[in-house]
Each structure stands twice: as structure tokens, then as C-alpha cells.
Coordinates of N, CA and C and ligand atoms in Angstrom, one line a residue:
X1 N 25.1 -13.5 -8.4 CA 25.2 -14.5 -7.4 C 25.3 -13.9 -6.0
X2 N 26.1 -12.8 -6.0 CA 26.3 -12.2 -4.7 C 25.0 -11.7 -4.1
X3 N 24.2 -11.1 -5.0 CA 22.9 -10.6 -4.6 C 22.0 -11.7 -4.0
X4 N 22.1 -12.8 -4.7 CA 21.2 -14.0 -4.2 C 21.7 -14.4 -2.8
X5 N 23.0 -14.4 -2.6 CA 23.5 -14.8 -1.3 C 23.0 -13.8 -0.2
X6 N 23.1 -12.5 -0.6 CA 22.7 -11.5 0.4 C 21.2 -11.6 0.7
X7 N 20.4 -11.8 -0.4 CA 19.0 -11.9 -0.3 C 18.6 -13.1 0.6
X8 N 19.3 -14.2 0.4 CA 19.0 -15.4 1.2 C 19.3 -15.1 2.7
X9 N 20.5 -14.5 2.9 CA 20.8 -14.1 4.3 C 19.8 -13.2 4.9
X10 N 19.4 -12.2 4.2 CA 18.4 -11.2 4.7 C 17.1 -12.0 5.0
X11 N 16.7 -12.9 4.2 CA 15.5 -13.6 4.4 C 15.6 -14.4 5.7
X12 N 16.8 -15.0 5.9 CA 17.0 -15.9 7.1 C 16.9 -15.0 8.3
X13 N 17.5 -13.8 8.2 CA 17.5 -12.9 9.4 C 16.1 -12.4 9.7
X14 N 15.3 -12.2 8.7 CA 14.0 -11.7 8.9 C 12.9 -12.7 9.2
X15 N 13.4 -13.9 9.3 CA 12.4 -15.0 9.4 C 11.7 -15.1 10.8
X16 N 11.9 -14.1 11.6 CA 11.2 -14.1 12.9 C 9.7 -14.1 12.6
X17 N 8.9 -14.8 13.4 CA 7.5 -15.0 13.2 C 6.7 -13.7 13.1
X18 N 7.1 -12.7 13.9 CA 6.3 -11.5 14.0 C 6.3 -10.7 12.6
X19 N 7.3 -11.1 11.7 CA 7.4 -10.3 10.5 C 6.8 -11.1 9.3
X20 N 6.1 -10.5 8.4 CA 5.7 -11.1 7.2 C 7.0 -11.3 6.3
X21 N 6.8 -11.9 5.2 CA 8.0 -12.2 4.4 C 8.5 -10.9 3.7
X22 N 7.7 -9.8 3.7 CA 8.1 -8.6 3.0 C 9.4 -8.0 3.6
X23 N 10.2 -7.4 2.7 CA 11.5 -6.8 3.0 C 11.3 -5.3 2.9
X24 N 11.3 -4.7 4.1 CA 11.1 -3.2 4.2 C 12.1 -2.4 3.4
X25 N 13.3 -2.8 3.4 CA 14.4 -2.1 2.7 C 14.1 -2.1 1.2
X26 N 13.7 -3.3 0.7 CA 13.4 -3.4 -0.7 C 12.1 -2.6 -1.0
X27 N 11.2 -2.6 -0.1 CA 9.9 -1.9 -0.2 C 10.1 -0.4 -0.3
X28 N 11.1 0.1 0.5 CA 11.4 1.5 0.4 C 11.8 1.9 -1.0
X29 N 12.6 1.1 -1.6 CA 13.0 1.4 -3.0 C 11.8 1.3 -3.9
X30 N 11.0 0.3 -3.7 CA 9.9 0.0 -4.6 C 8.8 1.1 -4.5
X31 N 8.8 1.8 -3.3 CA 7.8 2.8 -3.1 C 8.0 3.9 -4.2
X32 N 9.1 4.0 -4.9 CA 9.3 5.0 -6.0 C 8.2 4.9 -7.0
X33 N 7.6 3.7 -7.1 CA 6.5 3.5 -8.1 C 5.3 4.2 -7.6
X34 N 5.2 4.5 -6.4 CA 3.9 5.0 -5.8 C 4.0 6.5 -5.5
X35 N 5.3 7.0 -5.4 CA 5.4 8.4 -4.8 C 5.0 9.5 -5.8
X36 N 4.9 9.2 -7.1 CA 4.4 10.2 -8.0 C 3.0 10.7 -7.5
X37 N 2.3 9.7 -6.9 CA 0.9 10.0 -6.4 C 0.7 10.0 -4.9
X38 N 1.6 9.4 -4.2 CA 1.3 9.2 -2.7 C 2.5 9.7 -1.9
X39 N 2.3 10.5 -0.9 CA 3.3 10.9 0.0 C 3.1 10.0 1.3
X40 N 4.2 10.0 2.1 CA 4.0 9.5 3.5 C 4.4 10.6 4.4
X41 N 3.5 11.1 5.1 CA 3.7 12.2 6.0 C 2.9 12.1 7.3
X42 N 3.7 12.3 8.4 CA 3.1 12.3 9.8 C 2.8 13.7 10.1
X43 N 1.7 14.3 9.8 CA 1.4 15.7 10.0 C 2.4 16.5 9.1
X44 N 3.2 17.3 9.8 CA 4.2 18.2 9.1 C 5.5 17.4 8.8
X45 N 5.6 16.2 9.4 CA 6.9 15.5 9.3 C 6.8 14.6 8.0
X46 N 7.5 15.0 7.0 CA 7.5 14.3 5.8 C 8.5 13.1 5.8
X47 N 8.0 11.9 5.6 CA 8.8 10.7 5.5 C 9.2 10.4 4.1
X48 N 8.3 10.5 3.2 CA 8.5 10.5 1.7 C 7.8 11.6 1.1
X49 N 8.5 12.5 0.4 CA 7.8 13.5 -0.3 C 7.1 12.9 -1.6
X50 N 5.9 13.2 -1.8 CA 5.3 12.6 -2.9 C 4.1 13.4 -3.4
X51 N 3.4 12.9 -4.4 CA 2.4 13.7 -5.1 C 1.1 13.7 -4.2
X52 N 0.1 14.4 -4.7 CA -1.2 14.5 -4.0 C -2.3 13.9 -4.8
X53 N -2.0 13.2 -5.9 CA -3.0 12.6 -6.6 C -3.7 11.5 -5.8
X54 N -3.0 10.9 -4.9 CA -3.6 9.9 -4.1 C -3.4 10.3 -2.6
X55 N -4.1 9.5 -1.7 CA -4.0 9.9 -0.3 C -2.6 9.6 0.4
X56 N -2.4 10.3 1.5 CA -1.2 10.0 2.3 C -1.3 8.6 2.8
X57 N -0.1 7.9 2.7 CA -0.1 6.5 3.1 C 0.5 6.3 4.5
X58 N 0.7 7.4 5.2 CA 1.2 7.2 6.6 C 0.2 6.5 7.5
X59 N 0.7 5.5 8.2 CA -0.2 4.8 9.1 C -1.2 3.9 8.5
X60 N -0.9 3.5 7.2 CA -1.9 2.7 6.5 C -2.3 1.4 7.2
X61 N -1.3 0.7 7.7 CA -1.6 -0.6 8.3 C -2.6 -0.5 9.4
X62 N -3.8 -1.1 9.3 CA -4.8 -1.0 10.3 C -5.8 0.1 10.1
X63 N -5.5 1.0 9.1 CA -6.3 2.2 8.9 C -7.5 1.8 8.1
X64 N -8.7 2.4 8.4 CA -9.9 2.1 7.6 C -9.7 2.6 6.2
X65 N -10.1 1.8 5.2 CA -10.0 2.2 3.8 C -10.8 3.5 3.6
X66 N -10.2 4.4 2.8 CA -10.9 5.6 2.4 C -11.1 6.6 3.5
X67 N -10.2 6.6 4.5 CA -10.5 7.4 5.7 C -9.6 8.6 5.9
X68 N -8.6 8.8 4.9 CA -7.8 10.0 5.1 C -8.5 11.3 4.6
X69 N -7.9 12.4 4.8 CA -8.5 13.7 4.3 C -8.1 13.7 2.8
X70 N -9.0 13.1 2.0 CA -8.7 13.0 0.6 C -10.1 12.8 -0.1
X71 N -10.2 13.3 -1.3 CA -11.4 13.1 -2.1 C -11.4 11.7 -2.8
X72 N -11.8 10.7 -2.0 CA -11.8 9.4 -2.5 C -13.0 9.2 -3.5
X73 N -12.8 8.2 -4.4 CA -13.9 7.7 -5.2 C -15.0 7.1 -4.3
X74 N -16.2 7.2 -4.7 CA -17.3 6.7 -3.8 C -17.2 5.2 -3.5
X75 N -16.6 4.5 -4.4 CA -16.6 3.0 -4.2 C -15.5 2.6 -3.1
X76 N -14.4 3.3 -3.1 CA -13.4 3.0 -2.1 C -14.0 3.5 -0.7
X77 N -14.6 4.7 -0.8 CA -15.2 5.2 0.5 C -16.2 4.2 1.0
X78 N -17.0 3.6 0.1 CA -18.1 2.6 0.5 C -17.4 1.4 1.2
X79 N -16.3 0.9 0.6 CA -15.6 -0.2 1.3 C -15.2 0.1 2.7
X80 N -14.7 1.3 2.9 CA -14.4 1.8 4.2 C -15.6 1.9 5.1
X81 N -16.7 2.4 4.6 CA -17.9 2.5 5.4 C -18.4 1.1 5.8
X82 N -18.1 0.1 5.0 CA -18.4 -1.3 5.3 C -17.5 -1.9 6.4
X83 N -16.5 -1.1 6.8 CA -15.7 -1.5 7.9 C -14.3 -2.1 7.6
X84 N -13.9 -2.0 6.3 CA -12.7 -2.7 6.0 C -11.5 -1.8 6.4
X85 N -10.6 -2.5 7.2 CA -9.3 -1.8 7.6 C -8.2 -2.6 6.8
X86 N -7.1 -1.8 6.4 CA -6.1 -2.4 5.6 C -5.2 -3.4 6.4
X87 N -5.1 -4.6 5.8 CA -4.1 -5.5 6.3 C -3.3 -5.9 5.1
X88 N -2.3 -6.8 5.3 CA -1.4 -7.1 4.2 C -2.1 -7.8 3.0
X89 N -3.0 -8.7 3.3 CA -3.6 -9.5 2.3 C -4.5 -8.5 1.4
X90 N -5.3 -7.7 2.1 CA -6.2 -6.7 1.3 C -5.3 -5.8 0.5
X91 N -4.2 -5.3 1.1 CA -3.3 -4.3 0.4 C -2.8 -4.9 -0.8
X92 N -2.2 -6.1 -0.7 CA -1.6 -6.8 -1.9 C -2.6 -7.0 -3.0
X93 N -3.8 -7.4 -2.6 CA -4.9 -7.7 -3.6 C -5.3 -6.3 -4.2
X94 N -5.4 -5.3 -3.4 CA -5.9 -4.0 -3.9 C -4.9 -3.4 -4.9
X95 N -3.6 -3.4 -4.6 CA -2.6 -2.7 -5.5 C -2.4 -3.5 -6.8
X96 N -2.7 -4.8 -6.7 CA -2.6 -5.6 -7.9 C -3.6 -5.2 -9.0
X97 N -4.8 -4.8 -8.5 CA -5.8 -4.3 -9.5 C -7.0 -3.7 -8.7
X98 N -6.8 -2.3 -8.4 CA -7.7 -1.7 -7.5 C -9.2 -1.8 -8.0
X99 N -9.4 -1.7 -9.3 CA -10.8 -1.8 -9.8 C -11.4 -3.1 -9.6
X100 N -10.6 -4.2 -9.9 CA -11.2 -5.6 -9.7 C -11.4 -5.8 -8.2
X101 N -10.6 -5.3 -7.4 CA -10.7 -5.5 -5.9 C -12.0 -4.8 -5.5
X102 N -12.3 -3.6 -5.9 CA -13.5 -2.9 -5.6 C -14.7 -3.6 -6.1
X103 N -14.7 -4.1 -7.3 CA -15.8 -4.9 -7.8 C -16.1 -6.1 -6.9
X104 N -15.1 -6.7 -6.5 CA -15.3 -7.9 -5.7 C -15.8 -7.5 -4.3
X105 N -15.2 -6.5 -3.7 CA -15.6 -6.1 -2.3 C -17.1 -5.7 -2.3
X106 N -17.5 -5.0 -3.3 CA -18.8 -4.4 -3.3 C -19.8 -5.2 -4.1
X107 N -19.3 -6.3 -4.7 CA -20.1 -7.2 -5.5 C -20.9 -6.3 -6.5
X108 N -20.1 -5.4 -7.2 CA -20.7 -4.5 -8.1 C -19.8 -4.4 -9.4
X109 N -20.3 -4.9 -10.5 CA -19.4 -5.0 -11.7 C -19.2 -3.6 -12.2
X110 N -19.9 -2.6 -11.8 CA -19.7 -1.3 -12.2 C -18.8 -0.4 -11.3
X111 N -18.2 -1.0 -10.3 CA -17.3 -0.3 -9.4 C -16.1 0.4 -10.1
X112 N -15.8 1.6 -9.6 CA -14.7 2.3 -10.3 C -13.7 2.7 -9.3
X113 N -12.4 2.7 -9.7 CA -11.3 3.2 -8.8 C -10.7 4.5 -9.4
X114 N -10.3 5.3 -8.5 CA -9.6 6.5 -8.9 C -8.1 6.2 -9.0
X115 N -7.7 5.1 -8.6 CA -6.2 4.7 -8.7 C -6.1 3.8 -9.9
X116 N -5.4 4.3 -11.0 CA -5.3 3.5 -12.2 C -4.1 2.6 -12.2
X117 N -3.2 2.9 -11.3 CA -1.9 2.1 -11.3 C -2.2 0.7 -10.8
X118 N -1.4 -0.3 -11.4 CA -1.5 -1.6 -10.9 C -0.1 -2.2 -10.6
X119 N 0.1 -2.8 -9.4 CA 1.3 -3.4 -9.1 C 1.0 -4.9 -9.0
X120 N 1.4 -5.6 -10.1 CA 1.0 -7.0 -10.2 C 1.8 -7.9 -9.3
X121 N 3.1 -7.5 -9.1 CA 4.0 -8.4 -8.4 C 3.7 -8.4 -6.9
X122 N 3.2 -9.6 -6.5 CA 2.8 -9.7 -5.1 C 4.0 -9.6 -4.1
X123 N 5.2 -10.0 -4.5 CA 6.4 -9.9 -3.7 C 6.7 -8.4 -3.5
X124 N 6.7 -7.6 -4.6 CA 7.0 -6.2 -4.4 C 5.9 -5.6 -3.5
X125 N 4.7 -6.0 -3.7 CA 3.6 -5.4 -2.8 C 3.8 -5.7 -1.4
X126 N 4.2 -7.0 -1.1 CA 4.5 -7.4 0.3 C 5.7 -6.6 0.9
X127 N 6.7 -6.3 0.0 CA 7.8 -5.5 0.5 C 7.4 -4.1 0.8
X128 N 6.5 -3.5 0.0 CA 6.0 -2.1 0.2 C 5.2 -2.1 1.5
X129 N 4.4 -3.2 1.7 CA 3.6 -3.3 2.9 C 4.6 -3.3 4.1
X130 N 5.6 -4.1 4.1 CA 6.6 -4.1 5.2 C 7.2 -2.8 5.4
X131 N 7.5 -2.0 4.3 CA 8.0 -0.7 4.5 C 7.0 0.2 5.1
X132 N 5.7 0.2 4.7 CA 4.7 1.0 5.3 C 4.6 0.7 6.8
X133 N 4.6 -0.6 7.2 CA 4.6 -1.0 8.6 C 5.7 -0.3 9.3
X134 N 6.9 -0.4 8.7 CA 8.2 0.1 9.4 C 8.1 1.6 9.6
X135 N 7.4 2.4 8.8 CA 7.3 3.8 9.1 C 6.1 4.2 9.8
X136 N 5.3 3.3 10.2 CA 4.0 3.6 10.9 C 4.2 3.6 12.4
X137 N 3.3 4.3 13.1 CA 3.4 4.3 14.6 C 3.2 2.9 15.1
X138 N 3.9 2.6 16.2 CA 3.7 1.3 16.8 C 2.2 1.1 17.3
X139 N 1.6 0.0 17.0 CA 0.2 -0.1 17.5 C 0.2 -1.0 18.7
Ligands
HEC201 C1 -1.3 7.4 -10.8 C2 -1.4 7.8 -9.4 C3 -1.2 6.6 -8.4 C4 -0.1 5.7 -8.3 C5 1.1 5.7 -9.2 C6 -0.4 4.9 -7.1 N1 -1.6 5.3 -6.6 FE1 -2.5 4.5 -4.9 N2 -4.1 5.7 -5.1 C7 -4.2 6.7 -6.1 C8 -5.5 7.3 -6.0 C9 -6.1 8.4 -6.8 C10 -6.2 6.7 -4.9 C11 -7.6 6.9 -4.4 C12 -8.5 5.8 -5.0 C13 -10.0 6.0 -4.9 O1 -10.4 6.9 -4.2 O2 -10.7 5.2 -5.6 C14 -5.2 5.7 -4.4 C15 -5.5 4.9 -3.2 C16 -4.5 4.0 -2.7 C17 -4.8 3.2 -1.5 C18 -6.0 3.3 -0.6 C19 -5.6 4.2 0.6 C20 -6.7 4.5 1.6 O3 -6.6 5.6 2.2 O4 -7.7 3.7 1.7 C21 -3.6 2.5 -1.3 C22 -3.4 1.5 -0.2 C23 -2.7 2.8 -2.4 N3 -3.3 3.7 -3.2 C24 -1.5 2.2 -2.5 C25 -0.6 2.5 -3.6 C26 0.7 1.9 -3.7 C27 1.3 1.0 -2.7 C28 1.2 2.4 -4.9 C29 2.6 2.0 -5.5 C30 2.8 0.6 -5.8 C31 0.3 3.3 -5.5 N4 -0.8 3.3 -4.6 C32 0.4 3.9 -6.7 C33 -3.3 7.0 -7.1 C34 -2.1 6.3 -7.3

């Protein structure tokens, strides 16, 4: 019950219109699911030490898909070439099922993703998004 009360208070405090519903502090913890494959690093300044299986997620909000110095799959790269930049809605949909998202974006039932992980819980994804926003440069 105590947790529920704190969560309710936190939600009330974060209810300013500039913020999405995501809770950055919760997202920081939930990022544990991602860091085996993803680091967050601003050049040499490491914010979260992580693996190199996936691209650096520093500055993701607003970044063009597939635009880091990373060997992306051709399908994610193609979505970026089509001009898609990450926003919260695309991010939440992508992490829920990267392959299905690529198929839809490219209208190609054969599209493939190099990211096999799926984060189905949209609340967790929104929290991770809020966390990524909180560690990104002010735009
Ligand atoms: C098993 C390793 C693995 C895990 C775990 C993983 N990812 Fe990924 N991720 C990848 C790979 C590999 C790619 C590149 C996909 C491609 O090129 O098709 C990627 C790509 C991405 C991209 C696109 C980035 C860009 O530059 O366009 C986002 C966003 C992303 N992952 C978010 C997450 C989040 C958030 C989590 C945790 C909930 C997560 N990933 C967990 C391996 C992983």
C-alpha cells in the first residue's frame, strides 16, 4: 500500500503538461533490461555502461532511426532513410515488437530486426523513454 501511495503522489507531482506520463526514475531501473545490449554514452562520458550488441541510446529522443555509428540491419536503416525520428509513440511501438514495427513501417512482411528483445509493457517503455529524455541534451 505504501508503494501505491508514493506512486500516486509521484504521478501527481509529474502531472505537469510538458511531461509524458513516463516516470524517469522507474525507467532508470527498467533500463537494466536493455543494458546487456545498449550503453548510454555521451562521447567518452559514460552514463550507463552497457553492451555493444545494440547502438548507443544517448540522445535517442528526436534522433533519426538507424543513425548511430553502428552496423544496423538494412530494414531499420531504411526506416531512418525514410526520415523517421524517434518520438515516444514510435519508441514504445518499436520496443514492443521491433520486427512487427519494421514490417509495418516498410510495408514489407519480410522485414527483419537485429533486435530480438521485446518489451511488451507499454508503461515500462514509457518510463524508459522518460529516462532517455532525462539523460539527453536539452533540445
Ligand atoms: C539482445 C540485445 C538487445 C536488447 C536486450 C535490447 N536491444 Fe535494442 N537493439 C538491439 C540491436 C541489435 C539493435 C539494432 C537493430 C537493427 O539494426 O535492426 C537495437 C536497436 C534499438 C533501437 C533503435 C536505435 C536507433 O539508433 O535507431 C532502440 C530505440 C532500442 N534498441 C531500444 C531498446 C530498449 C529500450 C531496450 C530495453 C527495453 C532494448 N533496446 C533491449 C539489441 C538489443
